[in-house]
Each structure stands twice: as structure tokens, then as C-alpha cells.
mmCIF file of C-alpha atoms in Angstrom:
data_model
loop_
_atom_site.group_PDB
_atom_site.id
_atom_site.type_symbol
_atom_site.label_atom_id
_atom_site.label_comp_id
_atom_site.label_asym_id
_atom_site.label_seq_id
_atom_site.Cartn_x
_atom_site.Cartn_y
_atom_site.Cartn_z
ATOM 1 C CA UNK A 550 -3.492 -7.164 -2.370
ATOM 2 C CA UNK A 551 -2.727 -10.162 -0.934
ATOM 3 C CA UNK A 552 -4.442 -10.105 3.252
ATOM 4 C CA UNK A 553 -1.804 -12.443 4.355
ATOM 5 C CA UNK A 554 1.656 -12.095 5.238
ATOM 6 C CA UNK A 555 3.175 -13.897 1.977
ATOM 7 C CA UNK A 556 7.629 -13.996 1.221
ATOM 8 C CA UNK A 557 9.882 -12.584 -1.303
ATOM 9 C CA UNK A 558 9.006 -14.547 -4.717
ATOM 10 C CA UNK A 559 11.354 -17.793 -4.324
ATOM 11 C CA UNK A 560 13.514 -16.100 -7.343
ATOM 12 C CA UNK A 561 13.729 -13.171 -6.444
ATOM 13 C CA UNK A 562 15.080 -14.329 -2.218
ATOM 14 C CA UNK A 563 17.242 -17.433 -3.866
ATOM 15 C CA UNK A 564 19.203 -14.465 -6.650
ATOM 16 C CA UNK A 565 19.617 -11.608 -3.538
ATOM 17 C CA UNK A 566 21.011 -14.731 -1.529
ATOM 18 C CA UNK A 567 22.544 -16.156 -4.018
ATOM 19 C CA UNK A 568 25.324 -12.687 -4.239
ATOM 20 C CA UNK A 569 24.757 -12.053 -0.203
ATOM 21 C CA UNK A 570 26.673 -15.453 -0.098
ATOM 22 C CA UNK A 571 29.141 -15.305 -2.681
ATOM 23 C CA UNK A 572 30.188 -11.462 -1.086
ATOM 24 C CA UNK A 573 30.603 -13.875 2.395
ATOM 25 C CA UNK A 574 32.958 -15.901 0.560
ATOM 26 C CA UNK A 575 34.578 -12.495 -1.610
ATOM 27 C CA UNK A 576 35.447 -10.698 1.633
ATOM 28 C CA UNK A 577 35.781 -14.271 3.730
ATOM 29 C CA UNK A 578 33.017 -14.115 6.450
ATOM 30 C CA UNK A 579 32.114 -17.482 7.524
ATOM 31 C CA UNK A 580 29.041 -15.948 9.388
ATOM 32 C CA UNK A 581 27.278 -12.884 8.864
ATOM 33 C CA UNK A 582 24.803 -11.134 11.274
ATOM 34 C CA UNK A 583 22.244 -8.739 10.221
ATOM 35 C CA UNK A 584 20.400 -5.920 12.141
ATOM 36 C CA UNK A 585 19.315 -3.688 9.444
ATOM 37 C CA UNK A 586 16.347 -4.418 8.010
ATOM 38 C CA UNK A 587 17.148 -4.218 4.667
ATOM 39 C CA UNK A 588 20.151 -6.378 4.739
ATOM 40 C CA UNK A 589 17.379 -8.551 7.084
ATOM 41 C CA UNK A 590 15.050 -8.611 4.267
ATOM 42 C CA UNK A 591 18.028 -9.093 1.108
ATOM 43 C CA UNK A 592 19.378 -12.548 2.557
ATOM 44 C CA UNK A 593 16.140 -13.692 4.223
ATOM 45 C CA UNK A 594 13.065 -12.935 1.453
ATOM 46 C CA UNK A 595 10.762 -12.437 4.960
ATOM 47 C CA UNK A 596 8.550 -9.127 5.318
ATOM 48 C CA UNK A 597 9.499 -7.754 8.861
ATOM 49 C CA UNK A 598 6.388 -6.712 10.796
ATOM 50 C CA UNK A 599 6.088 -4.504 14.194
ATOM 51 C CA UNK A 600 9.594 -2.753 13.631
ATOM 52 C CA UNK A 601 8.612 0.507 12.086
ATOM 53 C CA UNK A 602 11.000 3.512 12.882
ATOM 54 C CA UNK A 603 14.463 3.653 13.664
ATOM 55 C CA UNK A 604 16.082 0.545 16.503
ATOM 56 C CA UNK A 605 19.430 -0.318 18.154
ATOM 57 C CA UNK A 606 21.591 -3.151 16.791
ATOM 58 C CA UNK A 607 20.457 -6.690 17.601
ATOM 59 C CA UNK A 608 21.166 -9.746 16.097
ATOM 60 C CA UNK A 609 17.863 -10.103 13.633
ATOM 61 C CA UNK A 610 19.500 -13.398 11.417
ATOM 62 C CA UNK A 611 22.243 -15.163 11.219
ATOM 63 C CA UNK A 612 23.385 -16.662 7.884
ATOM 64 C CA UNK A 613 25.831 -20.064 7.368
ATOM 65 C CA UNK A 614 27.867 -19.481 4.551
ATOM 66 C CA UNK A 615 29.077 -23.401 4.531
ATOM 67 C CA UNK A 616 25.341 -24.708 4.969
ATOM 68 C CA UNK A 617 23.679 -21.462 3.534
ATOM 69 C CA UNK A 618 21.325 -22.121 6.739
ATOM 70 C CA UNK A 619 19.460 -19.050 7.811
ATOM 71 C CA UNK A 620 18.743 -18.433 11.673
ATOM 72 C CA UNK A 621 15.799 -15.692 12.346
ATOM 73 C CA UNK A 622 14.462 -13.403 15.136
ATOM 74 C CA UNK A 623 10.549 -14.248 14.252
ATOM 75 C CA UNK A 624 7.581 -15.131 16.971
ATOM 76 C CA UNK A 625 5.319 -16.607 14.047
ATOM 77 C CA UNK A 626 5.729 -18.455 10.837
ATOM 78 C CA UNK A 627 3.602 -15.943 8.726
ATOM 79 C CA UNK A 628 5.967 -14.602 5.923
ATOM 80 C CA UNK A 629 8.581 -16.749 6.556
ATOM 81 C CA UNK A 630 10.204 -18.783 3.423
ATOM 82 C CA UNK A 631 10.109 -22.719 3.797
ATOM 83 C CA UNK A 632 13.960 -22.996 2.923
ATOM 84 C CA UNK A 633 14.152 -21.194 6.930
ATOM 85 C CA UNK A 634 12.832 -24.267 9.189
ATOM 86 C CA UNK A 635 10.738 -23.635 12.318
ATOM 87 C CA UNK A 636 13.764 -25.139 14.234
ATOM 88 C CA UNK A 637 15.130 -21.968 13.014
ATOM 89 C CA UNK A 638 13.223 -19.058 14.380
ATOM 90 C CA UNK A 639 13.899 -18.008 17.902
ATOM 91 C CA UNK A 640 11.592 -15.608 19.596
ATOM 92 C CA UNK A 641 12.042 -12.168 20.229
ATOM 93 C CA UNK A 642 13.962 -11.349 24.295
ATOM 94 C CA UNK A 643 14.090 -7.915 26.657
ATOM 95 C CA UNK A 644 17.502 -10.283 28.109
ATOM 96 C CA UNK A 645 20.257 -9.490 25.077
ATOM 97 C CA UNK A 646 21.986 -13.136 27.086
ATOM 98 C CA UNK A 647 18.856 -14.981 25.938
ATOM 99 C CA UNK A 648 19.562 -14.402 22.309
ATOM 100 C CA UNK A 649 23.258 -15.210 22.590
ATOM 101 C CA UNK A 650 22.401 -18.001 23.994
ATOM 102 C CA UNK A 651 20.935 -19.360 20.441
ATOM 103 C CA UNK A 652 23.029 -17.432 18.825
ATOM 104 C CA UNK A 653 25.765 -19.973 20.609
ATOM 105 C CA UNK A 654 23.462 -22.833 19.658
ATOM 106 C CA UNK A 655 23.936 -22.479 16.043
ATOM 107 C CA UNK A 656 26.161 -24.562 13.276
ATOM 108 C CA UNK A 657 29.572 -23.407 13.428
ATOM 109 C CA UNK A 658 29.775 -20.932 15.715
ATOM 110 C CA UNK A 659 31.988 -22.193 17.709
ATOM 111 C CA UNK A 660 34.203 -22.831 15.219
ATOM 112 C CA UNK A 661 33.836 -19.822 12.974
ATOM 113 C CA UNK A 662 36.958 -17.453 12.714
ATOM 114 C CA UNK A 663 35.861 -14.589 11.214
ATOM 115 C CA UNK A 664 31.915 -13.209 11.698
ATOM 116 C CA UNK A 665 30.354 -9.637 10.283
ATOM 117 C CA UNK A 666 27.773 -7.606 11.669
ATOM 118 C CA UNK A 667 25.842 -4.398 9.354
ATOM 119 C CA UNK A 668 26.212 -2.590 12.734
ATOM 120 C CA UNK A 669 27.416 -3.046 16.148
ATOM 121 C CA UNK A 670 26.427 -1.491 19.718
ATOM 122 C CA UNK A 671 28.821 -1.154 22.280
ATOM 123 C CA UNK A 672 26.885 -3.683 24.473
ATOM 124 C CA UNK A 673 26.900 -6.529 21.592
ATOM 125 C CA UNK A 674 30.134 -5.384 20.518
ATOM 126 C CA UNK A 675 31.207 -6.950 24.394
ATOM 127 C CA UNK A 676 28.269 -9.961 24.312
ATOM 128 C CA UNK A 677 28.823 -11.187 20.536
ATOM 129 C CA UNK A 678 32.570 -12.650 21.383
ATOM 130 C CA UNK A 679 30.264 -14.957 23.671
ATOM 131 C CA UNK A 680 28.179 -16.722 20.768
ATOM 132 C CA UNK A 681 31.762 -16.625 18.691
ATOM 133 C CA UNK A 682 34.582 -17.724 20.846
ATOM 134 C CA UNK A 683 37.119 -18.302 18.697
ATOM 135 C CA UNK A 684 35.724 -15.345 15.417
ATOM 136 C CA UNK A 685 37.203 -12.186 14.904
ATOM 137 C CA UNK A 686 34.571 -9.497 14.377
ATOM 138 C CA UNK A 687 34.472 -7.554 11.626
ATOM 139 C CA UNK A 688 32.313 -4.706 9.381
ATOM 140 C CA UNK A 689 29.759 -6.471 6.957
ATOM 141 C CA UNK A 690 28.406 -3.957 5.629
ATOM 142 C CA UNK A 691 30.953 -3.586 2.639
ATOM 143 C CA UNK A 692 30.046 -7.544 1.950
ATOM 144 C CA UNK A 693 26.510 -6.305 1.755
ATOM 145 C CA UNK A 694 26.511 -3.073 -0.311
ATOM 146 C CA UNK A 695 28.184 -4.920 -2.375
ATOM 147 C CA UNK A 696 26.116 -7.472 -2.832
ATOM 148 C CA UNK A 697 22.831 -4.903 -3.054
ATOM 149 C CA UNK A 698 24.263 -2.266 -5.383
ATOM 150 C CA UNK A 699 23.980 -4.753 -8.759
ATOM 151 C CA UNK A 700 20.277 -5.655 -8.664
ATOM 152 C CA UNK A 701 19.417 -9.374 -10.105
ATOM 153 C CA UNK A 702 16.136 -9.667 -13.317
ATOM 154 C CA UNK A 703 13.792 -10.530 -10.493
ATOM 155 C CA UNK A 704 14.537 -7.109 -8.200
ATOM 156 C CA UNK A 705 14.299 -4.598 -11.537
ATOM 157 C CA UNK A 706 10.897 -6.318 -12.113
ATOM 158 C CA UNK A 707 9.875 -5.797 -8.192
ATOM 159 C CA UNK A 708 11.506 -2.055 -8.700
ATOM 160 C CA UNK A 709 9.052 -1.526 -11.818
ATOM 161 C CA UNK A 710 5.764 -2.648 -9.480
ATOM 162 C CA UNK A 711 6.799 -0.128 -7.147
ATOM 163 C CA UNK A 712 7.106 2.742 -9.416
ATOM 164 C CA UNK A 713 3.929 1.813 -11.539
ATOM 165 C CA UNK A 714 2.104 2.495 -7.689
ATOM 166 C CA UNK A 715 4.726 5.550 -7.733
ATOM 167 C CA UNK A 716 3.436 7.057 -11.355
ATOM 168 C CA UNK A 717 -0.110 6.333 -10.655
ATOM 169 C CA UNK A 718 -0.448 8.238 -7.296
ATOM 170 C CA UNK A 719 1.640 11.651 -9.759
ATOM 171 C CA UNK A 720 -0.513 10.952 -12.468
ATOM 172 C CA UNK A 721 -3.745 11.205 -9.999
ATOM 173 C CA UNK A 722 -2.230 14.388 -8.454
ATOM 174 C CA UNK A 723 -1.171 16.083 -11.701
ATOM 175 C CA UNK A 724 -4.790 15.558 -13.087
ATOM 176 C CA UNK A 725 -5.871 17.736 -10.407
ATOM 177 C CA UNK A 726 -3.748 20.528 -10.323
ATOM 178 C CA UNK A 727 -5.048 24.068 -10.823
ATOM 179 C CA UNK A 728 -5.488 27.895 -9.316
ATOM 180 C CA UNK A 729 -6.901 27.762 -6.163
ATOM 181 C CA UNK A 730 -5.673 24.222 -5.355
ATOM 182 C CA UNK A 731 -3.469 23.693 -2.241
ATOM 183 C CA UNK A 732 -0.140 22.004 -2.304
ATOM 184 C CA UNK A 733 -2.148 20.156 0.760
ATOM 185 C CA UNK A 734 -4.905 18.970 -1.450
ATOM 186 C CA UNK A 735 -2.254 17.882 -3.878
ATOM 187 C CA UNK A 736 0.012 15.594 -1.973
ATOM 188 C CA UNK A 737 -3.241 14.292 -0.159
ATOM 189 C CA UNK A 738 -4.684 12.941 -3.818
ATOM 190 C CA UNK A 739 -1.553 11.692 -4.591
ATOM 191 C CA UNK A 740 -1.301 10.371 -1.149
ATOM 192 C CA UNK A 741 -4.455 8.528 -1.485
ATOM 193 C CA UNK A 742 -3.687 7.115 -4.962
ATOM 194 C CA UNK A 743 -0.690 5.533 -3.436
ATOM 195 C CA UNK A 744 -3.126 3.471 -0.704
ATOM 196 C CA UNK A 745 -5.156 3.095 -3.325
ATOM 197 C CA UNK A 746 -2.593 0.987 -5.069
ATOM 198 C CA UNK A 747 -2.124 -1.268 -2.119
ATOM 199 C CA UNK A 748 0.959 0.562 -0.460
ATOM 200 C CA UNK A 749 0.360 2.905 2.785
ATOM 201 C CA UNK A 750 3.886 3.735 3.441
ATOM 202 C CA UNK A 751 5.182 6.876 1.460
ATOM 203 C CA UNK A 752 9.100 7.278 0.835
ATOM 204 C CA UNK A 753 8.914 10.401 0.214
ATOM 205 C CA UNK A 754 8.136 13.151 3.055
ATOM 206 C CA UNK A 755 7.125 16.273 0.596
ATOM 207 C CA UNK A 756 4.690 15.284 -2.605
ATOM 208 C CA UNK A 757 3.625 18.683 -4.182
ATOM 209 C CA UNK A 758 5.136 21.933 -3.858
ATOM 210 C CA UNK A 759 5.568 25.530 -5.271
ATOM 211 C CA UNK A 760 8.907 25.795 -6.691
ATOM 212 C CA UNK A 761 10.084 29.516 -5.665
ATOM 213 C CA UNK A 762 10.264 32.558 -8.650
ATOM 214 C CA UNK A 763 13.797 34.837 -6.071
ATOM 215 C CA UNK A 764 15.164 31.316 -4.801
ATOM 216 C CA UNK A 765 16.834 28.185 -5.932
ATOM 217 C CA UNK A 766 15.539 25.820 -3.260
ATOM 218 C CA UNK A 767 12.621 26.706 -1.482
ATOM 219 C CA UNK A 768 9.045 27.169 -1.909
ATOM 220 C CA UNK A 769 7.071 29.812 -3.495
ATOM 221 C CA UNK A 770 5.182 30.831 -0.087
ATOM 222 C CA UNK A 771 4.442 29.328 3.266
ATOM 223 C CA UNK A 772 0.186 29.588 2.162
ATOM 224 C CA UNK A 773 0.951 26.942 -0.588
ATOM 225 C CA UNK A 774 -1.797 27.533 -2.510
ATOM 226 C CA UNK A 775 -1.646 27.275 -6.506
ATOM 227 C CA UNK A 776 -1.579 30.412 -8.327
ATOM 228 C CA UNK A 777 -1.572 30.961 -12.386
ATOM 229 C CA UNK A 778 1.815 30.760 -13.843
ATOM 230 C CA UNK A 779 3.295 28.883 -10.745
ATOM 231 C CA UNK A 780 5.709 25.898 -11.638
ATOM 232 C CA UNK A 781 4.427 23.137 -9.561
ATOM 233 C CA UNK A 782 6.771 20.261 -8.339
ATOM 234 C CA UNK A 783 5.418 16.507 -7.486
ATOM 235 C CA UNK A 784 7.734 13.710 -5.955
ATOM 236 C CA UNK A 785 5.758 10.494 -5.586
ATOM 237 C CA UNK A 786 7.782 7.704 -3.559
ATOM 238 C CA UNK A 787 6.691 4.538 -2.073
ATOM 239 C CA UNK A 788 7.795 1.540 -0.634
ATOM 240 C CA UNK A 789 6.261 -1.612 -1.962
ATOM 241 C CA UNK A 790 7.056 -5.266 -0.902
ATOM 242 C CA UNK A 791 10.569 -3.392 0.226
ATOM 243 C CA UNK A 792 11.211 -1.629 -2.869
ATOM 244 C CA UNK A 793 11.079 2.086 -2.790
ATOM 245 C CA UNK A 794 10.135 3.787 -5.832
ATOM 246 C CA UNK A 795 10.537 7.315 -6.984
ATOM 247 C CA UNK A 796 8.536 9.562 -9.777
ATOM 248 C CA UNK A 797 9.248 13.382 -9.623
ATOM 249 C CA UNK A 798 8.124 15.743 -12.426
ATOM 250 C CA UNK A 799 7.104 19.617 -12.811
ATOM 251 C CA UNK A 800 3.931 20.774 -14.171
ATOM 252 C CA UNK A 801 2.997 24.547 -14.943
ATOM 253 C CA UNK A 802 -0.104 26.120 -14.466
ATOM 254 C CA UNK A 803 -1.963 28.049 -16.773
ATOM 255 C CA UNK A 804 -0.618 30.262 -20.300
ATOM 256 C CA UNK A 805 2.691 31.356 -19.162
ATOM 257 C CA UNK A 806 6.020 30.707 -20.852
ATOM 258 C CA UNK A 807 8.546 28.270 -19.702
ATOM 259 C CA UNK A 808 9.629 27.067 -22.906
ATOM 260 C CA UNK A 809 13.046 27.862 -22.417
ATOM 261 C CA UNK A 810 13.380 26.513 -18.868
ATOM 262 C CA UNK A 811 12.227 23.327 -20.715
ATOM 263 C CA UNK A 812 14.866 23.433 -22.895
ATOM 264 C CA UNK A 813 17.353 23.858 -20.350
ATOM 265 C CA UNK A 814 15.874 20.964 -18.341
ATOM 266 C CA UNK A 815 15.996 18.964 -21.550
ATOM 267 C CA UNK A 816 19.467 19.542 -22.354
ATOM 268 C CA UNK A 817 20.454 18.704 -18.766
ATOM 269 C CA UNK A 818 18.042 15.670 -19.165
ATOM 270 C CA UNK A 819 20.107 13.976 -21.854
ATOM 271 C CA UNK A 820 23.657 14.969 -20.167
ATOM 272 C CA UNK A 821 23.125 13.213 -17.105
ATOM 273 C CA UNK A 822 21.734 9.822 -19.331
ATOM 274 C CA UNK A 823 25.138 10.050 -21.470
ATOM 275 C CA UNK A 824 26.674 9.775 -18.256
ATOM 276 C CA UNK A 825 24.408 6.409 -17.240
ATOM 277 C CA UNK A 826 27.110 4.449 -18.368
ATOM 278 C CA UNK A 827 28.552 1.302 -16.709
ATOM 279 C CA UNK A 828 32.698 2.220 -16.322
ATOM 280 C CA UNK A 829 32.122 5.874 -15.918
ATOM 281 C CA UNK A 830 32.772 7.344 -12.855
ATOM 282 C CA UNK A 831 30.003 8.647 -10.640
ATOM 283 C CA UNK A 832 31.330 11.975 -10.504
ATOM 284 C CA UNK A 833 30.261 12.424 -14.268
ATOM 285 C CA UNK A 834 26.633 12.617 -12.741
ATOM 286 C CA UNK A 835 27.975 15.450 -11.034
ATOM 287 C CA UNK A 836 30.093 17.357 -14.626
ATOM 288 C CA UNK A 837 26.803 16.632 -16.578
ATOM 289 C CA UNK A 838 25.135 20.042 -14.791
ATOM 290 C CA UNK A 839 27.686 21.488 -16.559
ATOM 291 C CA UNK A 840 26.855 25.125 -16.023
ATOM 292 C CA UNK A 841 23.624 24.682 -14.062
ATOM 293 C CA UNK A 842 23.682 25.020 -10.352
ATOM 294 C CA UNK A 843 23.974 21.515 -8.424
ATOM 295 C CA UNK A 844 21.288 21.410 -6.673
ATOM 296 C CA UNK A 845 21.432 20.077 -2.742
ATOM 297 C CA UNK A 846 19.542 17.334 -2.799
ATOM 298 C CA UNK A 847 21.892 13.892 -4.285
ATOM 299 C CA UNK A 848 21.961 14.008 -7.941
ATOM 300 C CA UNK A 849 21.581 10.362 -7.769
ATOM 301 C CA UNK A 850 21.419 7.573 -5.128
ATOM 302 C CA UNK A 851 21.004 3.848 -5.391
ATOM 303 C CA UNK A 852 17.286 2.262 -5.306
ATOM 304 C CA UNK A 853 16.238 -0.703 -4.069
ATOM 305 C CA UNK A 854 15.402 -2.402 -0.387
ATOM 306 C CA UNK A 855 15.466 1.878 1.152
ATOM 307 C CA UNK A 856 18.656 3.843 -0.834
ATOM 308 C CA UNK A 857 21.687 1.848 -2.289
ATOM 309 C CA UNK A 858 25.006 3.245 -3.344
ATOM 310 C CA UNK A 859 25.958 5.215 -4.653
ATOM 311 C CA UNK A 860 25.028 8.820 -3.374
ATOM 312 C CA UNK A 861 26.487 10.826 -5.660
ATOM 313 C CA UNK A 862 25.779 14.573 -4.276
ATOM 314 C CA UNK A 863 27.940 18.259 -4.139
ATOM 315 C CA UNK A 864 28.389 17.316 -0.606
ATOM 316 C CA UNK A 865 30.464 14.021 -1.428
ATOM 317 C CA UNK A 866 32.521 15.111 -3.699
ATOM 318 C CA UNK A 867 35.549 12.832 -3.252
ATOM 319 C CA UNK A 868 32.835 9.675 -2.616
ATOM 320 C CA UNK A 869 31.580 10.090 -6.007
ATOM 321 C CA UNK A 870 35.466 10.354 -8.044
ATOM 322 C CA UNK A 871 36.140 7.114 -6.295
ATOM 323 C CA UNK A 872 32.721 5.077 -7.011
ATOM 324 C CA UNK A 873 32.078 3.607 -10.595
ATOM 325 C CA UNK A 874 28.525 3.311 -12.040
ATOM 326 C CA UNK A 875 27.951 -0.632 -13.210
ATOM 327 C CA UNK A 876 25.778 -2.595 -15.231
ATOM 328 C CA UNK A 877 23.043 -3.838 -12.816
ATOM 329 C CA UNK A 878 22.545 -0.830 -10.607
ATOM 330 C CA UNK A 879 19.419 1.186 -10.558
ATOM 331 C CA UNK A 880 19.729 4.999 -9.691
ATOM 332 C CA UNK A 881 17.235 7.436 -8.806
ATOM 333 C CA UNK A 882 18.098 10.926 -11.244
ATOM 334 C CA UNK A 883 17.474 13.822 -10.905
ATOM 335 C CA UNK A 884 17.538 17.113 -12.901
ATOM 336 C CA UNK A 885 16.903 20.621 -11.669
ATOM 337 C CA UNK A 886 17.057 23.693 -13.558
ATOM 338 C CA UNK A 887 16.060 26.736 -12.154
ATOM 339 C CA UNK A 888 15.504 30.613 -13.039
ATOM 340 C CA UNK A 889 14.960 33.699 -11.441
ATOM 341 C CA UNK A 890 11.022 35.127 -12.084
ATOM 342 C CA UNK A 891 10.194 32.053 -13.448
ATOM 343 C CA UNK A 892 11.052 29.061 -10.490
ATOM 344 C CA UNK A 893 12.369 25.938 -11.265
ATOM 345 C CA UNK A 894 11.888 22.567 -13.662
ATOM 346 C CA UNK A 895 12.413 19.149 -11.019
ATOM 347 C CA UNK A 896 12.597 15.536 -12.182
ATOM 348 C CA UNK A 897 13.387 12.515 -11.188
ATOM 349 C CA UNK A 898 13.124 8.455 -12.610
ATOM 350 C CA UNK A 899 14.769 5.348 -11.901
ATOM 351 C CA UNK A 900 17.561 4.714 -14.641
ATOM 352 C CA UNK A 901 18.925 1.015 -14.752
ATOM 353 C CA UNK A 902 22.954 0.784 -15.645
ATOM 354 C CA UNK A 903 23.548 -1.534 -18.861
ATOM 355 C CA UNK A 904 25.963 -2.434 -20.672
ATOM 356 C CA UNK A 905 24.450 -1.211 -23.699
ATOM 357 C CA UNK A 906 23.518 2.129 -22.213
ATOM 358 C CA UNK A 907 20.461 2.926 -19.642
ATOM 359 C CA UNK A 908 17.523 2.183 -19.371
ATOM 360 C CA UNK A 909 15.073 4.405 -17.953
ATOM 361 C CA UNK A 910 12.364 2.937 -15.681
ATOM 362 C CA UNK A 911 10.119 5.338 -15.086
ATOM 363 C CA UNK A 912 7.449 6.060 -18.151
ATOM 364 C CA UNK A 913 6.031 8.542 -16.607
ATOM 365 C CA UNK A 914 5.539 11.741 -19.413
ATOM 366 C CA UNK A 915 6.453 15.195 -18.558
ATOM 367 C CA UNK A 916 5.031 18.353 -19.831
ATOM 368 C CA UNK A 917 7.736 18.997 -22.681
ATOM 369 C CA UNK A 918 6.460 15.733 -23.798
ATOM 370 C CA UNK A 919 3.284 16.428 -23.692
ATOM 371 C CA UNK A 920 2.684 19.364 -25.100
ATOM 372 C CA UNK A 921 6.355 20.235 -26.490
ATOM 373 C CA UNK A 922 8.909 22.833 -24.856
ATOM 374 C CA UNK A 923 8.542 25.108 -27.310
ATOM 375 C CA UNK A 924 4.482 25.958 -26.562
ATOM 376 C CA UNK A 925 5.243 25.985 -22.568
#
């Protein structure tokens, strides 16, 4: 693991920037003013330091369509790509007028016709026209979503790296699964393995839980101790080099027969993969559940620098019907089946949608593929 802060690989950041500039052209945006961290990293390739947590919108970077120049809010050069020169960096400021005065000096600011922002606060809605006096301020989030939803080959490679860390951590936790262990212990093993893999930023809150035999979504018991006959779900998620990698699996404890439930999961998983085809509506992923009850969590969501569209959820059916799956999307796909008196089988995999069909990026074995569902 590198100790110094480095920018993203040149090919990675150039490929993303080309997509962002193309969407600026398609949405007729002369200047793009970004504040959301995933969007900032997407166009700059610079890791953002000391910005953990949620914060209000601020003009963190500006992209000029005509020249491709980028101006970035940073008080140091560490991790800044070479194509962003030092005189294009501007420091942190408590006074928003200081930032407005910086934006005024950007080439083309005075003549820009349309300026897009990925978010806005009432104060900056009032102040930004001072920096761009002849421009219409418009919502640029649709342009950034359109750029980010399709992954470049270098982005897929970065996602594979994040997934490897998550899968190694999941395997370490599964190795410690036995009666008497606790959910907290298993979660600790998983998080420790993620840190050993160079990632100290987990992307998911719950890492291990005993699925309930009495309720389709709840934990089995409050004390979290593993018992013989339990079905234990694991969810590993990491934020590595800006990209989120997620994998989920369910493993049984003891010799109880869970074969019928795993076979139901197998059938569901086959239907979900069949629905992952370019040109299909995202709602096909909901339909793939058939007679299986839909889980409360999204059936699928885009993976990338954070979460990307689409978000396919039973709570957003209308949105799912309007979304079309496209070649180049990477989805975190969730399979979930439950049986009273037995528990639940949960899985989450990263799937790349291609013109030739789905490609599963995760390689972690499932219990039934290891020993056979008929023996489960």
C-alpha cells in the first residue's frame, strides 16, 4: 500500500474526463461547477482529503468545456494530477466571496451562457451569478449521472481491485464461523481483514448477522451469538481507491438441511442474471423475483465512485420501469430468499452488463456451489 497520496492512474482519469466532457457537450454546459466528492474525483482524478462526512455544497472544482481545463480547490499539490497546474488550485476559505472571486478569474467565466452545478444551496444560488454574470445556472447532475453510469475498462479494473479486498475479507470471516461465535466477532474479523488489505473505509455498516427463522428481514436474536442450525449472512463492502466493492454470502452452521432454500436461491439467481441484459428495462430485475417476496433493500444498484444509477427497488417501481440497462453498467445485484423455520439466503454480487450478456465480477464461492445444495 502506497504511503503517499497519488492521483488516479492517467488512463483512468482521462477516460472518465472524456465522458464528462462529452456529457457537457450533450447538455450544452459551458462550465461545470462540482461539489459532490464522487463527481469531483471523477473529473479530476485527485483523491479528496479531510472531507469525510456530509457537507453543504461548495464550488470544489470547475471544468471548462472549451479547453478541458480544471480548477480545483486544494491547498497542496499532493495527489494532484500533472495536468492540473499549481495556478489552477485555490485554497480553502471561510468567506464564500473569496471563492466567488476565484471563479470570476476563470477563463470564460464572464462569457459563459450555461453553467451547471451538481448541487446548490440558497447562498450559492445567490452568489454564483456574480461569478458567471451572463450564464443560466442549470442542474448538471443528470449530465454527471449519464457520464458515470457507463464504466470504462479502467474503471472496471479498479472495481475488480476493490472487490478482491472485499472478497478476501469475507473469506476470512467465513473461516471463523462456528457455534458460539458472535456476530460482533465475525464483523471484527471481516473489518480487520479489510484493513489488512489496505482499506480502512468500510462501505457497509452490517458485516455479519444471523438470519431470522421467524421474520423475513430481521436478525435472529439480540445477543448475536451463533447457534447450530443458523444461516449466517455476510456482507463485505469497501471503498478502495474511490471505488465501492460489495459482496454478500450466506453460510449455514451445522448439519441442518438447507438444500431446498438454496435451490430456490439458485433459481432466483439464474433469473436475475438472465434479466441483466443490455436494452432491457431495469424493472425486469424486480420481475425476476417472481413469486419470491421482494426484499426491502434494493434488488440492484449501480457501483462505481459510490453508488451510481440505477437504483432498482420495490419502493421505486416507476423509476425502474423508466430505466434501461446499458452495456458498461456495473450492478450490485442482490438475491434474497426466506423460509419460516429455516432462515434466509442472501447474496450480493457485482455484475457487468455487456452486449454479450452479464459478466459476474465477483468470484467468492457460495455454500451450495462448494458442497452442493442437495447436501446442504
